[in-house]
Short mmCIF file of C-alpha atoms and ligand atoms in Angstrom, two decimals:
data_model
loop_
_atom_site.label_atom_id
_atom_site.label_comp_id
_atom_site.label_asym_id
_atom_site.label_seq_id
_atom_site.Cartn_x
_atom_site.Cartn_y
_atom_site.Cartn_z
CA UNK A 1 -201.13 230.74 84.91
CA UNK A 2 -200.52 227.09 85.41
CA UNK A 3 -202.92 225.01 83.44
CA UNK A 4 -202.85 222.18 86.42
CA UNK A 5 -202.81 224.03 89.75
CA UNK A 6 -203.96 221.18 91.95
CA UNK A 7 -201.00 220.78 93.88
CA UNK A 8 -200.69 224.30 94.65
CA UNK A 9 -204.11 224.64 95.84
CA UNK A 10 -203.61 221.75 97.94
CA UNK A 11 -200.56 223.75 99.52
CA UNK A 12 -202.48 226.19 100.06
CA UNK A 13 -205.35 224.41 101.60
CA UNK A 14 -207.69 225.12 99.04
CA UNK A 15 -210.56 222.18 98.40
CA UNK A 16 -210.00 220.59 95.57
CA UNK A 17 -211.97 217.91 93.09
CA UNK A 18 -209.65 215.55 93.94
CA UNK A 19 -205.96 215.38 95.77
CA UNK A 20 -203.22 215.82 93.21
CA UNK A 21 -200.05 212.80 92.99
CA UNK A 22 -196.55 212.63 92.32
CA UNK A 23 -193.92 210.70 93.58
CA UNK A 24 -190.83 211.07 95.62
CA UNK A 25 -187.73 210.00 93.02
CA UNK A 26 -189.98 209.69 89.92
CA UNK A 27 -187.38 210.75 87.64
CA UNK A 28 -185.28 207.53 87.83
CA UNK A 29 -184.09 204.19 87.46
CA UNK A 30 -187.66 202.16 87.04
CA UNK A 31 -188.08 204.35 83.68
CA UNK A 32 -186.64 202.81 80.30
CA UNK A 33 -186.11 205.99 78.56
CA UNK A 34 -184.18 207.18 81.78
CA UNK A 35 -181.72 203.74 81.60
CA UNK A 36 -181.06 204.74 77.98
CA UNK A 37 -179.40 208.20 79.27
CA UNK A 38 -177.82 206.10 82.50
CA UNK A 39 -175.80 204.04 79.99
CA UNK A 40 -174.48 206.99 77.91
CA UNK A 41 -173.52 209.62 80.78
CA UNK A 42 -172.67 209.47 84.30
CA UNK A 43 -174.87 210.57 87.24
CA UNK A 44 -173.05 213.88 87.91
CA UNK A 45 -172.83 214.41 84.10
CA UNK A 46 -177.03 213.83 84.07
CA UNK A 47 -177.38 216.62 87.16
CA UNK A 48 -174.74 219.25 85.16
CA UNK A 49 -176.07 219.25 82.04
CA UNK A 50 -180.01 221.57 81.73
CA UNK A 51 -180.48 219.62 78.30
CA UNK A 52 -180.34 215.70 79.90
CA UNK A 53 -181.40 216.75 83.40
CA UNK A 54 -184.86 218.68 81.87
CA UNK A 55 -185.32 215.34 79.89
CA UNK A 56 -185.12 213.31 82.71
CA UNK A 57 -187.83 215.41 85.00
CA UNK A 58 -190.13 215.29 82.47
CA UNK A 59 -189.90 211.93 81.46
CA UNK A 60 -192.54 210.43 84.22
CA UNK A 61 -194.94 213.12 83.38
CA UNK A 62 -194.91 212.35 79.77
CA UNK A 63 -195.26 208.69 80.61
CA UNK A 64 -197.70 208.98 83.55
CA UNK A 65 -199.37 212.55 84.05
CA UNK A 66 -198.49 213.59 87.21
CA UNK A 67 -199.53 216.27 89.02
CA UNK A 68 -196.21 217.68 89.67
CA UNK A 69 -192.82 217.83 88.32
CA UNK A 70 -189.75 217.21 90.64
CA UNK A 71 -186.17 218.26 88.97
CA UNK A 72 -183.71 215.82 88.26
CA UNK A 73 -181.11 216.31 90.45
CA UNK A 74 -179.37 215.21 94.01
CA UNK A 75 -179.05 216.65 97.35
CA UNK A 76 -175.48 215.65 97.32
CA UNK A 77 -174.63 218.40 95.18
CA UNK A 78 -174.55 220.64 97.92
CA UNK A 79 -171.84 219.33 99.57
CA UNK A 80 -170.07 219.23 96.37
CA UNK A 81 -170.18 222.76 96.11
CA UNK A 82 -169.23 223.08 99.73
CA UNK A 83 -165.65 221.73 99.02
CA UNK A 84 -166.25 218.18 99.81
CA UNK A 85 -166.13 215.32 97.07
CA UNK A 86 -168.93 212.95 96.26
CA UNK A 87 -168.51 210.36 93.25
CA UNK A 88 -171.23 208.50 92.79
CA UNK A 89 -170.18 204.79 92.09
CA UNK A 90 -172.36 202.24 90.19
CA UNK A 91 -174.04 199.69 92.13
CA UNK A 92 -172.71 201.43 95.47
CA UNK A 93 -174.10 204.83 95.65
CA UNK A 94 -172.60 208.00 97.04
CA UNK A 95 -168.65 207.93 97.92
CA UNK A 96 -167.27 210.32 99.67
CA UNK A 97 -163.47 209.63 99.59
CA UNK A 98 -162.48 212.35 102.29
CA UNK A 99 -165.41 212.14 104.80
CA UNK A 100 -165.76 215.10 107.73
CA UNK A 101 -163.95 213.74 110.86
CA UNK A 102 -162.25 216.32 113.00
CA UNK A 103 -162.75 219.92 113.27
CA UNK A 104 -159.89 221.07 110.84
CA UNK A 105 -162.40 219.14 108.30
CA UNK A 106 -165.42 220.95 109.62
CA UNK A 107 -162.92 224.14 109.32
CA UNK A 108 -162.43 222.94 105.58
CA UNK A 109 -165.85 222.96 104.70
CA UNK A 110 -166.85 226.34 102.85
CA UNK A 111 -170.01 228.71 102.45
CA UNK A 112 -169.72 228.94 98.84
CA UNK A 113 -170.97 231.56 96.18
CA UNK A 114 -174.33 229.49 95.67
CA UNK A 115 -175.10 231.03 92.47
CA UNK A 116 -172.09 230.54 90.93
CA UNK A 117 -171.29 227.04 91.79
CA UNK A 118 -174.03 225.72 91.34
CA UNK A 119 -175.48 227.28 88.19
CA UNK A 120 -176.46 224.27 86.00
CA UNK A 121 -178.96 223.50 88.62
CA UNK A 122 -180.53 226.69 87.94
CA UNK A 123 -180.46 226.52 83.98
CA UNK A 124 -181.84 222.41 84.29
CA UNK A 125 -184.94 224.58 86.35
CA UNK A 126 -185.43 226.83 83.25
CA UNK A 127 -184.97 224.58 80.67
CA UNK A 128 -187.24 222.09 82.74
CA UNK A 129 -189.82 224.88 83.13
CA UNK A 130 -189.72 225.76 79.45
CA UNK A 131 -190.36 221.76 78.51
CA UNK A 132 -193.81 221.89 80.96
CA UNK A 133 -194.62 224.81 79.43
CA UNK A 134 -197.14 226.32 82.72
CA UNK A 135 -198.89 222.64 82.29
CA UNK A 136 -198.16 221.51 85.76
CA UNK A 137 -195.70 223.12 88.95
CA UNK A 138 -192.04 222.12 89.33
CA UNK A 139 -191.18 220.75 92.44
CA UNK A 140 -187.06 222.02 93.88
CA UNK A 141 -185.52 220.17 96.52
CA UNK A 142 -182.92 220.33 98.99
CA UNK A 143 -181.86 217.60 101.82
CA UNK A 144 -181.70 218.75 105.42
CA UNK A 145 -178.55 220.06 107.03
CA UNK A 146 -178.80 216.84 109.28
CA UNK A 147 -179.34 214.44 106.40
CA UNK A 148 -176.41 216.15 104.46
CA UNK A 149 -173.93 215.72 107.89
CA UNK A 150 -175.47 211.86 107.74
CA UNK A 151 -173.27 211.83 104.04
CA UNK A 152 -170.49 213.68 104.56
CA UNK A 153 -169.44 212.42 107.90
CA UNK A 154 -169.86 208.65 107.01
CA UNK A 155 -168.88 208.98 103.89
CA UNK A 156 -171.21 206.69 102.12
CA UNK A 157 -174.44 205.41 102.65
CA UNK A 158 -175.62 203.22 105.67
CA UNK A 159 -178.90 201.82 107.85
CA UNK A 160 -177.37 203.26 110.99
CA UNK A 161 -175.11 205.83 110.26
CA UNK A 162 -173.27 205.56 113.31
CA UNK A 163 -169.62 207.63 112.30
CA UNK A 164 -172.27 210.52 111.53
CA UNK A 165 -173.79 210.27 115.54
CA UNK A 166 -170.12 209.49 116.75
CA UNK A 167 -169.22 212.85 115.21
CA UNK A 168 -172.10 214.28 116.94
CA UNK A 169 -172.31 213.10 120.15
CA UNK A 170 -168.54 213.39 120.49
CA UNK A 171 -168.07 217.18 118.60
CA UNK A 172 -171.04 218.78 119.23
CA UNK A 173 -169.67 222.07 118.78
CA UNK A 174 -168.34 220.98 115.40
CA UNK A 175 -171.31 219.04 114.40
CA UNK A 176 -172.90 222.40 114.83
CA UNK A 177 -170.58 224.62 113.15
CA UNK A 178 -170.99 222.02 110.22
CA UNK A 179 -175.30 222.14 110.49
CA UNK A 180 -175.20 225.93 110.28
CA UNK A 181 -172.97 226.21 107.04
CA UNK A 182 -175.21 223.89 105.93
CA UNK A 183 -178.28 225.98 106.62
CA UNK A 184 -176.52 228.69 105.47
CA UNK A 185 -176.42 227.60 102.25
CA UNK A 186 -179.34 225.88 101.87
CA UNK A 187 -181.11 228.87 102.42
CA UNK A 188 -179.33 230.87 99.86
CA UNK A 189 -179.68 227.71 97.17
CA UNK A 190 -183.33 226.96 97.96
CA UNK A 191 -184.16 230.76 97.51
CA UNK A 192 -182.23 230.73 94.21
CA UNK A 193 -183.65 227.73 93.32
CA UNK A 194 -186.96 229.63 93.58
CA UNK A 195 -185.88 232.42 91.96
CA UNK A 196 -185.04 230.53 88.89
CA UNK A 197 -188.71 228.94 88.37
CA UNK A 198 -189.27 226.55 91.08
CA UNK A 199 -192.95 226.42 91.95
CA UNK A 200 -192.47 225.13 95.81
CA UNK A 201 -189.61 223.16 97.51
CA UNK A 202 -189.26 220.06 99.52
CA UNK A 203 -186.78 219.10 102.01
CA UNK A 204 -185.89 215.54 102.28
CA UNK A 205 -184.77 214.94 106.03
CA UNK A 206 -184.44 210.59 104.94
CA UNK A 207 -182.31 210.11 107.89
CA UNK A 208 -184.10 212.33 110.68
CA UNK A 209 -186.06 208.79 111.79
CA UNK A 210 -182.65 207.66 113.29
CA UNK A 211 -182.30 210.00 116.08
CA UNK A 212 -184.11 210.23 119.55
CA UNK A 213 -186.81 213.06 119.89
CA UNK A 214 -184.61 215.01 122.09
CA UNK A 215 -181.57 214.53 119.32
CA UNK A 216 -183.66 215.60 116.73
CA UNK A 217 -184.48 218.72 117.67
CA UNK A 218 -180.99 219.37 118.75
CA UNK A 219 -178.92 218.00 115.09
CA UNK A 220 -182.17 218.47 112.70
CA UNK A 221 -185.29 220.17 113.43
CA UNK A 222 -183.83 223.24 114.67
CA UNK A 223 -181.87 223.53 111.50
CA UNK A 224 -184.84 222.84 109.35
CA UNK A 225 -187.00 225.77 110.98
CA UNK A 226 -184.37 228.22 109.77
CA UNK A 227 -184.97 227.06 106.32
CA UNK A 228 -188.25 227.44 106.94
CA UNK A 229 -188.68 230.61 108.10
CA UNK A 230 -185.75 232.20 105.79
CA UNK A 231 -187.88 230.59 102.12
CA UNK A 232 -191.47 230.44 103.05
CA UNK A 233 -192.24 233.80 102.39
CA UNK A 234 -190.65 232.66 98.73
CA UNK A 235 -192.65 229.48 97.73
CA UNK A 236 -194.56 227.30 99.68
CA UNK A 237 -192.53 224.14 101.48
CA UNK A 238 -192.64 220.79 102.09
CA UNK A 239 -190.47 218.82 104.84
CA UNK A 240 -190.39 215.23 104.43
CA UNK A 241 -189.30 213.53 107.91
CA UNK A 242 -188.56 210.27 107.25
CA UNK A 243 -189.91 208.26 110.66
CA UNK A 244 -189.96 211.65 111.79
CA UNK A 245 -193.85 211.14 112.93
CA UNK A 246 -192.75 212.48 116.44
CA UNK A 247 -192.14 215.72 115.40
CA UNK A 248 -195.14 216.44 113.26
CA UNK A 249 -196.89 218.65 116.05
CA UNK A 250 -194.01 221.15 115.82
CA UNK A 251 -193.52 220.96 112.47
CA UNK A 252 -196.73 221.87 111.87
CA UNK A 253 -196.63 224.93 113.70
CA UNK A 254 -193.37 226.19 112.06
CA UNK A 255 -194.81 227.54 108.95
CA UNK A 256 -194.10 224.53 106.39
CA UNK A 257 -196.91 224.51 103.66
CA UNK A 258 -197.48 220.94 103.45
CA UNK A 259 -195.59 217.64 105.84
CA UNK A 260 -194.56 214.22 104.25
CA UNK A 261 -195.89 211.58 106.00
CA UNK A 262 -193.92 207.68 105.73
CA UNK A 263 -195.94 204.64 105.55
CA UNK A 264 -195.18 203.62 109.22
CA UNK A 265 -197.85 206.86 110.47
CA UNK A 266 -201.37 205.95 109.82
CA UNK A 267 -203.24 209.03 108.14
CA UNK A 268 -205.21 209.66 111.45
CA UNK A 269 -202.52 209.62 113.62
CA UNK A 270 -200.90 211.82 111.17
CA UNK A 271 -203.55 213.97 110.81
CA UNK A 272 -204.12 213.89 114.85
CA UNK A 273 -199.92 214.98 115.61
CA UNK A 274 -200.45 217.69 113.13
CA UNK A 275 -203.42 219.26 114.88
CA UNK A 276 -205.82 218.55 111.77
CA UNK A 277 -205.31 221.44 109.56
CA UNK A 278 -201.95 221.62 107.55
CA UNK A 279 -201.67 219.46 104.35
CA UNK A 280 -200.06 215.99 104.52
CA UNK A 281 -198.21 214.17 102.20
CA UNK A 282 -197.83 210.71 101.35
CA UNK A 283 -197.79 207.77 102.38
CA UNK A 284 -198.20 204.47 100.33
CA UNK A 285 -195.52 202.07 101.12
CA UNK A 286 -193.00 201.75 98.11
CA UNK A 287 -192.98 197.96 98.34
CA UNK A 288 -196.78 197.84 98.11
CA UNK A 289 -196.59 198.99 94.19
CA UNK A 290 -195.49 195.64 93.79
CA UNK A 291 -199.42 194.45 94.49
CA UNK A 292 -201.54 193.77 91.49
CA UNK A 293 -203.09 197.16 90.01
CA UNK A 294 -206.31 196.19 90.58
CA UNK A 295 -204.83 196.28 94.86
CA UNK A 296 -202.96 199.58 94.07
CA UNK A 297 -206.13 201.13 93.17
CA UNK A 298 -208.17 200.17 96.18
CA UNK A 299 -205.46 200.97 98.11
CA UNK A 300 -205.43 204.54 96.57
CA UNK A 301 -208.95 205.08 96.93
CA UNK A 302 -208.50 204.02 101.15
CA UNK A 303 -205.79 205.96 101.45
CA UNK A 304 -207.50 209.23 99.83
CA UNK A 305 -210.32 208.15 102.02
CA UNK A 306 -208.42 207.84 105.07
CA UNK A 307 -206.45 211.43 104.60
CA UNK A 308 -210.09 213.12 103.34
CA UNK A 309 -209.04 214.60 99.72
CA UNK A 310 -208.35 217.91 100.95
CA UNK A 311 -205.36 218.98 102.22
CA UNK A 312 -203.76 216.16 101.07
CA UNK A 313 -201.58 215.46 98.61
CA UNK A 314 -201.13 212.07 97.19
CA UNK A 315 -197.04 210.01 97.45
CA UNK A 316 -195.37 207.33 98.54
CA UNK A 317 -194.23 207.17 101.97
CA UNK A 318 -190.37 207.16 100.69
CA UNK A 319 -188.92 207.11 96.61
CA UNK A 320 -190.26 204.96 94.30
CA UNK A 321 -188.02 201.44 94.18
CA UNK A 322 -185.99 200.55 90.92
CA UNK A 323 -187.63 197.39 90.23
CA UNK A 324 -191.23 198.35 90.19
CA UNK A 325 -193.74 197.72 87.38
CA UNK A 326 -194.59 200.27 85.05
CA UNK A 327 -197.98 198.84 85.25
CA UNK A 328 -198.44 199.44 88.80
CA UNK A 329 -197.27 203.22 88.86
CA UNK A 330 -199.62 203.82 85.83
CA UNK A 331 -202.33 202.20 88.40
CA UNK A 332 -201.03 204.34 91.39
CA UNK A 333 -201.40 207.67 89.18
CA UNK A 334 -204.06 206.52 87.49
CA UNK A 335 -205.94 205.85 90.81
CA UNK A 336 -205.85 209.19 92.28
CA UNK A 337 -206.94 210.87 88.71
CA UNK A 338 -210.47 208.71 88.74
CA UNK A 339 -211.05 209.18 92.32
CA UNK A 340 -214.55 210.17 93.14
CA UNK A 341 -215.74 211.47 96.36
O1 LIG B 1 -187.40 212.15 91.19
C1 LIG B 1 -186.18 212.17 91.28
O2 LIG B 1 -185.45 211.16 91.19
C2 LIG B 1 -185.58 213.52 91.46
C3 LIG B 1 -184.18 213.54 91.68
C4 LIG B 1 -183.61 213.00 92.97
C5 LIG B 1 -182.48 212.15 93.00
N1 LIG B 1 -182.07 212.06 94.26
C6 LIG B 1 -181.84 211.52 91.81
C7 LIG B 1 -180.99 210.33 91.99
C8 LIG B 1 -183.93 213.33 94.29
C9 LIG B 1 -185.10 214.12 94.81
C10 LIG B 1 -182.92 212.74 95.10
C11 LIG B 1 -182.87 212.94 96.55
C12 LIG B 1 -181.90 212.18 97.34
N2 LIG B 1 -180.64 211.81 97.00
C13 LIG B 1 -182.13 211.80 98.66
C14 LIG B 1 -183.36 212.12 99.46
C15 LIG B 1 -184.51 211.26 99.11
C16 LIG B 1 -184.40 209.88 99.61
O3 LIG B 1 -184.45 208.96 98.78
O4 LIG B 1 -184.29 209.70 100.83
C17 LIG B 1 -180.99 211.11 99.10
C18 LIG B 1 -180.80 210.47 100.46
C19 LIG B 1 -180.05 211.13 98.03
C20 LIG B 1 -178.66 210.59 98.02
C21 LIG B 1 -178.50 209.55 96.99
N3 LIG B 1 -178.43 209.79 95.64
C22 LIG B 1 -178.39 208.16 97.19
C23 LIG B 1 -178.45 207.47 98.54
C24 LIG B 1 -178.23 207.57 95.92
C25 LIG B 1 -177.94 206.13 95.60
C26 LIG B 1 -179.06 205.24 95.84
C27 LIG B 1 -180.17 205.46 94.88
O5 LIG B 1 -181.23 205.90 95.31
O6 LIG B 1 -179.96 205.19 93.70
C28 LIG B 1 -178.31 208.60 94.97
C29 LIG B 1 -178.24 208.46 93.51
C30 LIG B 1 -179.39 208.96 92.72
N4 LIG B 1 -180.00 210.18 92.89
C31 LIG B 1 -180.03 208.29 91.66
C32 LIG B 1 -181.02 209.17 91.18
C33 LIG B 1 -181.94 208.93 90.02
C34 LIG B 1 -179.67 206.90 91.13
C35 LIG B 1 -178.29 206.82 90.55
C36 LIG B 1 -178.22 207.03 89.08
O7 LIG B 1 -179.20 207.44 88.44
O8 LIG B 1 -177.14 206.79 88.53
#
């Protein structure tokens, strides 16, 4: 039905002529024609309404051709819809103004009607779906319970995070309490998220890299294999574990379709924690699409080299930066469509 299947097939672990490419946050702020809609509405306004947020996913693939589509949206708006309030300020990031700190907070937070609250996410999917027309897959996306916690308990962004594993280490029963109504929902959105057109979804755990093996199974992994085992028999999934390399034995063995893979993990030692047979994603370092084109492309080639072009599916170890060249992304994408093996 889809006219481009590659990344499927690469989910599914079928060979392919070459690995198919897209890239974490490609529907953003290096794009001209998405700073045009920036300066006329605000973020939230860009996520609520299916008309601006379709634009913006498809505005990479009319620029670039990539293999994949991935909806323009935030995995703050689940907390939103949970009862806690997230601005997002220019030139800061998220805010949120009443951050989780005691257990009559974690009490506060609610399980919401997912469908209902969150319905303009599921409209942007069908209007988005309607703009590809069955060229390429659409790519959903949620952010892990832990990740979420990382937000709401700090209340903003942060290298450390430290409030977030305060709250933790000092409330575990609470930080649990507030993990599982995160699941919780997650499942229910993810699975609705399918159900209105998605092709496969990813789960961004960007903050998983900041605990200790032992912590992350206890605050993140454990959370993310209920996902897993509640949607996979819906679309195929993706985890992305940023500096998460630890854990990609078990995650490989939890039924995930496909693992994201940051630039810190070379692709054998990826390939040799995941036990050599589920598809990897990734892992070009952001930064290094600030090299020349003519580097991005031998870099490209290596890297499909290094991963073997099966079973692989061609990213960036974390989202693209704001500042990079349009140039070099046209090389990156461009590089993976002439590759020859
Ligand atoms: O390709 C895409 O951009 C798809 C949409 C997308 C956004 N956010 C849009 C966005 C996706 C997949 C995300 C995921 C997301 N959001 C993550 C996980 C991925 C990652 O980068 O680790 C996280 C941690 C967030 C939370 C978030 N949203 C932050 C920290 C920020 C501010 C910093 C930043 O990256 O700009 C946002 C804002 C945000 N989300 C923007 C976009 C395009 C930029 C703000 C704007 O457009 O006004």
């Amino acid at each position: 039905m889809l006219k481009n299947d590659l990344f499927l097939r690469a989910l599914k672990g079928q060979n392919v002529a070459r690995p198919p490419v897209w890239m974490m946050r490609q529907a953003g702020r290096y794009l001209p024609e998405f700073m045009e809609i920036k300066k006329k509405y605000d973020f939230f306004t860009r996520c609520r309404t299916p008309e601006l947020a379709s634009e913006i996913t498809i505005q990479p693939i009319r620029r670039f051709g990539m293999d994949a589509a991935v909806l323009f949206s935030d995995i703050l708006v689940i907390p939103q819809a949970m009862n806690v309030e997230v601005q997002m300020k220019p030139d800061f990031g998220p805010y949120l103004p009443k951050p989780i700190r005691t257990q009559r907070d974690v009490d506060n937070v609610i399980v919401p009607d997912i469908h209902s609250e969150l319905n303009y996410v599921y409209q942007a999917i069908q209007a988005s779906k309607e703009k590809l027309d069955n060229e390429i897959p659409l790519i959903g996306f949620a952010g892990s319970p832990w990740t979420l916690l990382c937000y709401m308990v700090q209340g903003q962004g942060s290298k450390t995070f430290d409030k977030a594993k305060e709250f933790c280490f000092t409330n575990p029963s609470g930080a649990h309490e507030l993990l599982q109504k995160l699941t919780d929902t997650t499942i229910e959105y993810l699975k609705a998220k399918i159900n209105a057109g998605v092709d496969a979804v990813q789960i961004f755990d960007s903050w998983g890299g900041l605990l200790s093996p032992t912590d992350y199974q206890e605050f993140s992994w454990k959370y993310i294999q209920q996902i897993i085992d509640a949607v996979k028999n819906h679309a195929p999934i993706i985890v992305f574990g940023k500096g998460c390399w630890f854990a990609l034995g078990e995650m490989s063995k939890s039924g995930a379709s496909a693992l994201g893979v940051d630039w810190t993990c070379s692709a054998r030692n990826a390939r040799y924690l995941s036990g050599g047979n589920i598809t990897l994603q990734g892992n070009l370092d952001p930064s290094r699409l600030f090299s020349s084109p003519s580097d991005i492309k031998k870099m490209v080639n290596e890297m499909i080299n290094d991963f073997g072009k099966d079973k692989y599916i061609v990213n960036l170890g974390h989202g693209i930066l704001p500042n990079i060249p349009l140039d070099n992304v046209k090389a990156f994408i461009d590089a993976v469509k002439e590759y020859k093996s």
